[in-house]
CSV table of C-alpha atoms in Angstrom, one decimal:
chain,number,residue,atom,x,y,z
A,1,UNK,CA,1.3,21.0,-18.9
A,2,UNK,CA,2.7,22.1,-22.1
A,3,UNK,CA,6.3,23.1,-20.4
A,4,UNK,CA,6.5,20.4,-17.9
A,5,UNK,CA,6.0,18.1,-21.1
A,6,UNK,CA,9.1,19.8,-22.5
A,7,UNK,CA,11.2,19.3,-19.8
A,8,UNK,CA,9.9,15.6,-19.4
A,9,UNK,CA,11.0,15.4,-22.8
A,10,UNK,CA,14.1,17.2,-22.1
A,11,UNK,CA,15.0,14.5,-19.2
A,12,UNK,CA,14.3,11.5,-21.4
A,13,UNK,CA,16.3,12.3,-23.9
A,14,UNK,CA,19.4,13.0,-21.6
A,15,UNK,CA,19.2,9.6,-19.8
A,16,UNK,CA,17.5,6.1,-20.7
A,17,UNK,CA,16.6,5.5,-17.3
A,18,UNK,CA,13.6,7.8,-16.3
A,19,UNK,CA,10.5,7.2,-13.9
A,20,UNK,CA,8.1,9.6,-14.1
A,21,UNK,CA,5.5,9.4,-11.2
A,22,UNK,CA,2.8,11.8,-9.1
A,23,UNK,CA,2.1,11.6,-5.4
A,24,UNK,CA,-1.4,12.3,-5.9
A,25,UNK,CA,-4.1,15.0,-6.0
A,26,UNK,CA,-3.8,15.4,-9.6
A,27,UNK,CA,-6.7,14.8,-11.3
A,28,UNK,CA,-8.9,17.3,-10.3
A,29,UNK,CA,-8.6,21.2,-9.8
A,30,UNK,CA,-10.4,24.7,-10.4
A,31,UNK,CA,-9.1,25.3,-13.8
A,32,UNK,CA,-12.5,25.1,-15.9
A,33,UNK,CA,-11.1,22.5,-18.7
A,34,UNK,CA,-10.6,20.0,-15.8
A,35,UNK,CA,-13.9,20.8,-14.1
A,36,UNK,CA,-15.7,20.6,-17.8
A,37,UNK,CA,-13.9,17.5,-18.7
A,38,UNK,CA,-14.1,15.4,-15.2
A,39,UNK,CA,-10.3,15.0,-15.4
A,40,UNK,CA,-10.4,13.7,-18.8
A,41,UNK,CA,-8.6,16.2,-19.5
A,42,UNK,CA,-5.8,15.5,-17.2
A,43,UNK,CA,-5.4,12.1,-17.7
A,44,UNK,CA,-5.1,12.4,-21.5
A,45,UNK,CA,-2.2,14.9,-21.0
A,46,UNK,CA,-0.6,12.3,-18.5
A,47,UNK,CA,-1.2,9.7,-20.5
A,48,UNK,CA,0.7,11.9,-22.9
A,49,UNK,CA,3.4,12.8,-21.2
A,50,UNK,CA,4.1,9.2,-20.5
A,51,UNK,CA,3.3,9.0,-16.5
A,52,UNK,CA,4.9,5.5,-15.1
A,53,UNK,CA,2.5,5.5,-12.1
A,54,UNK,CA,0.4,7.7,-9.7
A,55,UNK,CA,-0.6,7.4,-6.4
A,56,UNK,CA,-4.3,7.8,-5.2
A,57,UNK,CA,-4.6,11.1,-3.6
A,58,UNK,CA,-8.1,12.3,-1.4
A,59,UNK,CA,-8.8,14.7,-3.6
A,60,UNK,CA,-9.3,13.1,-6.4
A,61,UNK,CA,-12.2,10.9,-5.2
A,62,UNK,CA,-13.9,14.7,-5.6
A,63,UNK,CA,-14.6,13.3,-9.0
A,64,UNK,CA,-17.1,10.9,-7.5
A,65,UNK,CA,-16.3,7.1,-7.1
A,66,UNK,CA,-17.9,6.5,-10.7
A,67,UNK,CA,-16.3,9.0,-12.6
A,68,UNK,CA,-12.8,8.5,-10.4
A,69,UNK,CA,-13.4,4.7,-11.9
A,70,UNK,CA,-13.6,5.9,-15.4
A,71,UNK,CA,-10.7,8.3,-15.3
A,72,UNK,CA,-8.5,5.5,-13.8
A,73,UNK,CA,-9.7,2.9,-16.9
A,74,UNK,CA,-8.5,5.9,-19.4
A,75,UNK,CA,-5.4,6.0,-17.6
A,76,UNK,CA,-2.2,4.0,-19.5
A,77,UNK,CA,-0.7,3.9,-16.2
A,78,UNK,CA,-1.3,2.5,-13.0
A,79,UNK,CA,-3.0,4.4,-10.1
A,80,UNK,CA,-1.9,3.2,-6.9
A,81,UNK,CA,-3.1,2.3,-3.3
A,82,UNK,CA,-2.7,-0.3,-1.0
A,83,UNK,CA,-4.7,1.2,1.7
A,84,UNK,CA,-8.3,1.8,0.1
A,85,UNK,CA,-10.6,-1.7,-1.1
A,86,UNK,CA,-13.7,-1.8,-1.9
A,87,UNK,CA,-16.1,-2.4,1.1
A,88,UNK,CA,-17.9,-6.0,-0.5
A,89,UNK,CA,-14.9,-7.5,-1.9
A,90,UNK,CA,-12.7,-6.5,0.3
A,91,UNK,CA,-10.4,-6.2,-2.8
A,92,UNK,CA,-7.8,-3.2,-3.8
A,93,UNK,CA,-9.7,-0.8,-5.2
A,94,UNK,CA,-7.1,0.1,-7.3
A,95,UNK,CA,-3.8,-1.7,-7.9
A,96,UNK,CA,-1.7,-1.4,-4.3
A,97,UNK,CA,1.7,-1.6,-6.4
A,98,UNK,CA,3.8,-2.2,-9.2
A,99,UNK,CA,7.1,-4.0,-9.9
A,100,UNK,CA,8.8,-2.0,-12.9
A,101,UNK,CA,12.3,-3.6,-14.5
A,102,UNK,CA,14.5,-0.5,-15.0
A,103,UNK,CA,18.0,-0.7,-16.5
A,104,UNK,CA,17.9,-4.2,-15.2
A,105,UNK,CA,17.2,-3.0,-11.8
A,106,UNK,CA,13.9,-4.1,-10.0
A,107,UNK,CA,11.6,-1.0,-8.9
A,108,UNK,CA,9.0,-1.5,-6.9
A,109,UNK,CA,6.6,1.4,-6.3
A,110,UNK,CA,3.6,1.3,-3.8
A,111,UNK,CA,1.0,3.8,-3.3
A,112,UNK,CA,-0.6,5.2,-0.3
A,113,UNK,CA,-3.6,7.6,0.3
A,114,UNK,CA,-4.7,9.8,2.7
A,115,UNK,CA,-7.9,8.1,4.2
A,116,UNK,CA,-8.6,11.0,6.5
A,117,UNK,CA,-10.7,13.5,3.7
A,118,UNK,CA,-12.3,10.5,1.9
A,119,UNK,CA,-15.4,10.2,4.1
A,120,UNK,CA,-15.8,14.4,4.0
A,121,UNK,CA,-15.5,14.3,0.5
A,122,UNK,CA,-17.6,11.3,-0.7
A,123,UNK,CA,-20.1,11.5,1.9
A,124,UNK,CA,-22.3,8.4,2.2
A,125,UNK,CA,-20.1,7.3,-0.9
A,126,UNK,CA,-17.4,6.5,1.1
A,127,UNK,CA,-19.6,3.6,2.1
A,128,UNK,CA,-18.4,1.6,-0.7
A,129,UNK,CA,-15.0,1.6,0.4
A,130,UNK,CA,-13.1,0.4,3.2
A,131,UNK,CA,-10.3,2.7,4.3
A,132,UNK,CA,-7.2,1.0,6.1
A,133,UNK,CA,-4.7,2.9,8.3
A,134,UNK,CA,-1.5,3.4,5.7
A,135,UNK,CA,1.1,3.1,8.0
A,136,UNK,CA,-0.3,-0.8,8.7
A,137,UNK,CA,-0.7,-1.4,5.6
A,138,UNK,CA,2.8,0.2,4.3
A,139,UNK,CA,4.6,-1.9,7.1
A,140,UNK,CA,2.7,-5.0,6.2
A,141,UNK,CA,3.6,-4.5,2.0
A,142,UNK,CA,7.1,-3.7,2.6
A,143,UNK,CA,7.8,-6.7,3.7
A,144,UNK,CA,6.2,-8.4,0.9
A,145,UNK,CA,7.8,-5.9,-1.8
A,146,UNK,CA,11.2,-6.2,0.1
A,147,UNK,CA,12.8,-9.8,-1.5
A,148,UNK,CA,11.1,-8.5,-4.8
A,149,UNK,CA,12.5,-5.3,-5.5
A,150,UNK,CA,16.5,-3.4,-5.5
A,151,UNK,CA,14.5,-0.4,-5.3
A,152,UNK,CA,11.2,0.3,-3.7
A,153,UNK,CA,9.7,3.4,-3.9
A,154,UNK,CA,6.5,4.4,-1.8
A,155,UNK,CA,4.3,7.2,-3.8
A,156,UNK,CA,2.9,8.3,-0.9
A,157,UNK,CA,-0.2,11.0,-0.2
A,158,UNK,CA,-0.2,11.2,3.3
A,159,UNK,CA,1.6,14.5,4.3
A,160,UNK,CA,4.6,15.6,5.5
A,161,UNK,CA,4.3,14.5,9.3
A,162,UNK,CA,3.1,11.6,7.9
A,163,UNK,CA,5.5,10.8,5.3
A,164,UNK,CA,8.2,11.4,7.9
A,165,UNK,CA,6.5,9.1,10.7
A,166,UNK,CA,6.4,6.6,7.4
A,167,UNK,CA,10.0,6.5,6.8
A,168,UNK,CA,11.3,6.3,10.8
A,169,UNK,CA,8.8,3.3,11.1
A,170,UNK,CA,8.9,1.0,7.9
A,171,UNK,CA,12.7,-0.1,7.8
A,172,UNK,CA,12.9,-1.0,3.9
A,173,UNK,CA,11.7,1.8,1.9
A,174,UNK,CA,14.4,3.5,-0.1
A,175,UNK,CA,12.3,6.4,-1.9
A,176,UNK,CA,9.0,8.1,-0.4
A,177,UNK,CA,7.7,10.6,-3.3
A,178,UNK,CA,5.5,12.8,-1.2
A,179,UNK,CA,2.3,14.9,-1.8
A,180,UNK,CA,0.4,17.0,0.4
A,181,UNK,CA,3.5,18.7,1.5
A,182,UNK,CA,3.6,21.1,4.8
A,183,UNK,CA,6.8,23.2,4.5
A,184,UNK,CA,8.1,24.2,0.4
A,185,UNK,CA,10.5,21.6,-0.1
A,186,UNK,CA,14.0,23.1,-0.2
A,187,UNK,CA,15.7,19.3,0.1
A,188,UNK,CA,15.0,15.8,0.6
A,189,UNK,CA,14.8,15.0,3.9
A,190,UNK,CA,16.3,11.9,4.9
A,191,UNK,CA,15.2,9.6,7.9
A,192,UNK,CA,18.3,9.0,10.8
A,193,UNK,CA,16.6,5.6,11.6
A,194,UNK,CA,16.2,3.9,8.6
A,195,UNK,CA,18.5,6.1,5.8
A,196,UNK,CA,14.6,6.5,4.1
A,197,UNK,CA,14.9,9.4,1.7
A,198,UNK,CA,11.8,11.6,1.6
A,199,UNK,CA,11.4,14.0,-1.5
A,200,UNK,CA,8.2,16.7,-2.7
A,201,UNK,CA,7.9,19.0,-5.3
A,202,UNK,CA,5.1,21.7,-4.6
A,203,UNK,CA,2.7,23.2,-2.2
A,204,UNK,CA,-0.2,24.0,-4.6
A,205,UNK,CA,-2.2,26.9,-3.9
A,206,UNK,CA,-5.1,28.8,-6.2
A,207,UNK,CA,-3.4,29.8,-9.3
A,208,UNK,CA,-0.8,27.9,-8.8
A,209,UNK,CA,-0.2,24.5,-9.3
A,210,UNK,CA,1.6,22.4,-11.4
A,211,UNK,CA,4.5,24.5,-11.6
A,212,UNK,CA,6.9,22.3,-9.7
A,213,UNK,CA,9.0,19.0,-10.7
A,214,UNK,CA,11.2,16.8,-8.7
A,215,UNK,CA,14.0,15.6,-10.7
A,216,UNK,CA,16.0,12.6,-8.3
A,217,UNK,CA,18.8,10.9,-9.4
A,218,UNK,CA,19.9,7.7,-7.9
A,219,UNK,CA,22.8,5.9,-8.4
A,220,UNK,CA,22.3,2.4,-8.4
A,221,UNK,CA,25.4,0.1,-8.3
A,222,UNK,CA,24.3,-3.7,-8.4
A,223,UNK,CA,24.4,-5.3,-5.2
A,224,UNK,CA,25.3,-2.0,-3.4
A,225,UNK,CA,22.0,-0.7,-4.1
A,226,UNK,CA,22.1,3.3,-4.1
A,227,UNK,CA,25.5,4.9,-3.3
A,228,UNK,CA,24.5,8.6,-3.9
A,229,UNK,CA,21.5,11.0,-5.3
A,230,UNK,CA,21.2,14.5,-6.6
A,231,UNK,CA,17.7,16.5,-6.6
A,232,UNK,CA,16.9,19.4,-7.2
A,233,UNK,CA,13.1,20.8,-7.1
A,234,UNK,CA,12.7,22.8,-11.1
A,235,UNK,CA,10.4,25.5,-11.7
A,236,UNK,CA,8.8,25.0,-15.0
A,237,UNK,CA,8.7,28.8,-16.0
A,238,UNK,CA,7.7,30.3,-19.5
A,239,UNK,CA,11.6,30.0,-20.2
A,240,UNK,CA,10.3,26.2,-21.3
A,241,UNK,CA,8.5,26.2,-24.3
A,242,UNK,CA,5.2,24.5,-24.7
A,243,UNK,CA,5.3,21.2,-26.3
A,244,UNK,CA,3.6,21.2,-29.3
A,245,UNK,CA,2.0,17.7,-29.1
A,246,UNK,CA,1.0,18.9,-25.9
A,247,UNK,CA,0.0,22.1,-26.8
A,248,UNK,CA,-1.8,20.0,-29.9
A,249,UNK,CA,-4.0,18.3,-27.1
A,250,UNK,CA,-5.0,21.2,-25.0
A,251,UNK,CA,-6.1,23.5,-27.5
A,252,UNK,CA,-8.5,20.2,-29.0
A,253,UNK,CA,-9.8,19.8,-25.2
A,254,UNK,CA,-10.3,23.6,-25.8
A,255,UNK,CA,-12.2,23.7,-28.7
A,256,UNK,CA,-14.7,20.8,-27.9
B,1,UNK,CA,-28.2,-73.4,79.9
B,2,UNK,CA,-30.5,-75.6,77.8
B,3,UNK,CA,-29.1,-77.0,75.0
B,4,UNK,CA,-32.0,-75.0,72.4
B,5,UNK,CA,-30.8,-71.9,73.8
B,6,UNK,CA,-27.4,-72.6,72.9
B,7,UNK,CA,-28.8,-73.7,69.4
B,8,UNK,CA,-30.5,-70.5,69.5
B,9,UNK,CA,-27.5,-68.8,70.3
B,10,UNK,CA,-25.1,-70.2,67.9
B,11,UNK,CA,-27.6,-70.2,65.0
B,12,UNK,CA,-27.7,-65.6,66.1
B,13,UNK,CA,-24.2,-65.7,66.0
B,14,UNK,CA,-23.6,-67.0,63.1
B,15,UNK,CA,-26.3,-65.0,60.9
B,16,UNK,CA,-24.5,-62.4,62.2
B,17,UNK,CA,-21.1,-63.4,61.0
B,18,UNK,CA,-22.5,-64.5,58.0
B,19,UNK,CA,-23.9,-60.8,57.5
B,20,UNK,CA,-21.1,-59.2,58.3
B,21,UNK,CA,-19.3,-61.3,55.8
B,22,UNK,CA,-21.7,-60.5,52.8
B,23,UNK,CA,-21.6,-56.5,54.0
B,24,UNK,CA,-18.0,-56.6,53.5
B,25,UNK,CA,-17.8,-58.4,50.2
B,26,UNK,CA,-20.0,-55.8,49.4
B,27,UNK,CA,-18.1,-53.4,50.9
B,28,UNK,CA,-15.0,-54.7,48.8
B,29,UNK,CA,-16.4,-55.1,45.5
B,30,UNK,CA,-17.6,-50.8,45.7
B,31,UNK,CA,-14.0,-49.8,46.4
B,32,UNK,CA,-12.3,-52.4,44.0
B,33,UNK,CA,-9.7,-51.0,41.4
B,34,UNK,CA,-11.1,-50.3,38.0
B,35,UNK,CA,-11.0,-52.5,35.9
B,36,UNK,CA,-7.9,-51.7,33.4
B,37,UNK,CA,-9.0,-50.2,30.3
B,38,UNK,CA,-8.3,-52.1,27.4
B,39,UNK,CA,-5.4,-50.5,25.4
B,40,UNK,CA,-6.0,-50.7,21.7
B,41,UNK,CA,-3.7,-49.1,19.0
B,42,UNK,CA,-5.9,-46.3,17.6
B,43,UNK,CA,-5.5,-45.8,13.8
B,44,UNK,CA,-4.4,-42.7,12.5
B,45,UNK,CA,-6.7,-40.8,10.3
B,46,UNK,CA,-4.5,-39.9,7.2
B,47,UNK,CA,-3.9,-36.0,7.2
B,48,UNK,CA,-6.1,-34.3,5.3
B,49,UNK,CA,-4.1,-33.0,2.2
B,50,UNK,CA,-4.4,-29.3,1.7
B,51,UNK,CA,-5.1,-28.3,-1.8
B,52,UNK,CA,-1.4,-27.4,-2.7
B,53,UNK,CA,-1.3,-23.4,-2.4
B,54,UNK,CA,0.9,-21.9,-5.3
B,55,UNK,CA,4.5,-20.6,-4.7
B,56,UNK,CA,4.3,-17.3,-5.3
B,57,UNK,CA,6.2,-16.1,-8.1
B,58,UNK,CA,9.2,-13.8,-6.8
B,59,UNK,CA,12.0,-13.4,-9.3
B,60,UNK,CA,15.2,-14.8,-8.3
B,61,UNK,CA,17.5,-12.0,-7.4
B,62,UNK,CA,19.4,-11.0,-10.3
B,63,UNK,CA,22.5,-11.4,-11.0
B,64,UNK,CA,23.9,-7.4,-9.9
B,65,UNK,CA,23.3,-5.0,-12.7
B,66,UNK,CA,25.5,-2.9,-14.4
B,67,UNK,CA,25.7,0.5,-12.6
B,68,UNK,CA,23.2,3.1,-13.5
B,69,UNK,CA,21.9,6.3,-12.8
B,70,UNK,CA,17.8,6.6,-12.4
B,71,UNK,CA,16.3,9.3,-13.2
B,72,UNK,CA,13.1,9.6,-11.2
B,73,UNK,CA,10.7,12.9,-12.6
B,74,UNK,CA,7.9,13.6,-9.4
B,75,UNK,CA,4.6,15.9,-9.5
B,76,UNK,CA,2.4,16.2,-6.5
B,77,UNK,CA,-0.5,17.7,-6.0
B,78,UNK,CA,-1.2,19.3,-9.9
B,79,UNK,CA,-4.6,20.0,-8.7
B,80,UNK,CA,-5.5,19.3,-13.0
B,81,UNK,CA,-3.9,22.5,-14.0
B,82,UNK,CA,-3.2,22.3,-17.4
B,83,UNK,CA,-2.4,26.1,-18.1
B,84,UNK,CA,-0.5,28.4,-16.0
B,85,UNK,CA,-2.1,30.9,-14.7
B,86,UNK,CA,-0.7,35.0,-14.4
């Protein structure tokens, strides 16, 4: 956390124009200060590091729908989905999207969760929500986003093969940033029906996690919409030094 | 023949006739048309005025922005780590 907060830093300081977003699955781990904390931890440090918006990944709901509720109150940014509600409203359970204004450009970014894991995890839980298919409801928001946004941007938890299906079958989507990722992402992949570009950072495993970040850049030109990108996936090794503010924050989390 | 018979004859006959003649005004007035039905202009209910839904609010489209590059930092799948580990 402390050298992916320096090179956040790093990035925001070389450009103006800077979304920083997370596909999902991020709240909760196997590292013991998360596990104490309930993801307090996490969200502090994101909060921190100045997160734009986050998707709603399965794994997260291992925190338990009331905690889950509590760590997405602490958060100063908004976690997305449009594809989970609560069961007796019928209501997003979280907000489904965003509009951010960006250099004058309109981004939209929408969020999607895996709804396959929920019941497994929540057990009887998963009562309280009601779980729509994603690809529905992408196809359905789309075209609600699409006259409201130069830019819209899916932060999307539903796989690879998903992510991929996603982007040949909802014309309208410039961006899918993609979690639970199949094969370690060595380039965007880019969709031959609809131009939809698809980018991931990591394939976590036990001891390692959080290692990985995407860095896109889009060139936006007015009415032309995007003309090019560059991305490249950077490993956030000890050549990064910690952040101190960050480092500041861990090491209190720490001590409590 | 005597002239009651013929009486009594004439008096058949025409009881007859005369029944026949009831049996098919009868017979007519079963089969007649329908009688038209009265045409009246109906008067049309006033349409019931929806409560006036509001226009949602989608910004006009811009005027086309200046060029720009965005920058756009992504993270999946953290799983909370917040130190490395090895």
């Amino acid at each position: 956390m402390a050298r992916r907060a320096t090179k956040i830093k790093e990035e925001r300081a070389a450009s103006p124009y800077v979304l920083l977003l997370d596909a999902g699955n991020s709240i909760y781990g196997d590292q013991a200060l998360t596990q104490i904390t309930q993801g307090r931890v996490v969200i502090t440090a994101m909060n921190l590091m100045g997160y734009d918006a986050m998707a709603l990944g399965a794994g997260d709901f291992r925190l338990g729908l009331e905690v889950l509720q509590a760590r997405i109150a602490e958060a100063r940014f908004p976690i997305l989905s449009a594809n989970v509600l609560a069961a007796d409203t019928r209501q997003p359970f979280v907000t489904p999207y965003v509009i951010k204004k960006v250099g004058g450009y309109r981004i939209a970014i929408l969020g999607l969760t895996d709804v396959g894991e929920i019941e497994t995890i929540l057990g009887q839980d998963a009562r309280a929500l009601k779980l729509l298919d994603p690809l529905e409801t992408a196809r359905r928001t789309v075209a609600e986003l699409c006259p409201q946004a130069d830019v819209l941007i899916v932060l999307s938890h539903l796989g690879t093969q998903l992510n991929r299906q996603l982007a040949d079958t909802v014309p309208g989507i410039d961006v899918i940033v993609g979690g639970l990722v199949a094969e370690w992402p060595k380039e965007p992949w880019r969709s031959q029906v609809n131009g939809t570009l698809l980018v991931e950072a990591e394939i976590p495993s036990t001891g390692y996690a959080g290692r990985q970040i995407g860095v896109l850049r889009l060139q936006l030109e007015g009415a032309h919409g995007i003309t090019g990108y560059t991305w490249e996936n950077v490993t956030i090794t000890p050549d990064y030094s910690d952040d101190p503010d960050m480092s500041a924050l861990l090491e209190r989390y720490s001590t409590q | 023949m005597p002239r009651t018979k013929l009486l009594e004859i004439l008096f058949v006959v025409t009881a007859g006739l005369g029944l026949l003649f009831v049996g098919w005004a009868v017979l007519i007035d079963r089969t007649a048309a329908p009688a038209p039905t009265l045409t009246t202009t109906a008067t049309t209910a006033a349409p019931i005025t929806a409560a006036p839904t509001p226009t949602p609010t989608i910004p006009p489209s811009p005027t086309p922005a200046s060029p720009i590059t965005l920058t756009i930092l992504h993270t999946n799948d953290t799983w909370g780590y917040v130190w490395p580990c090895g």
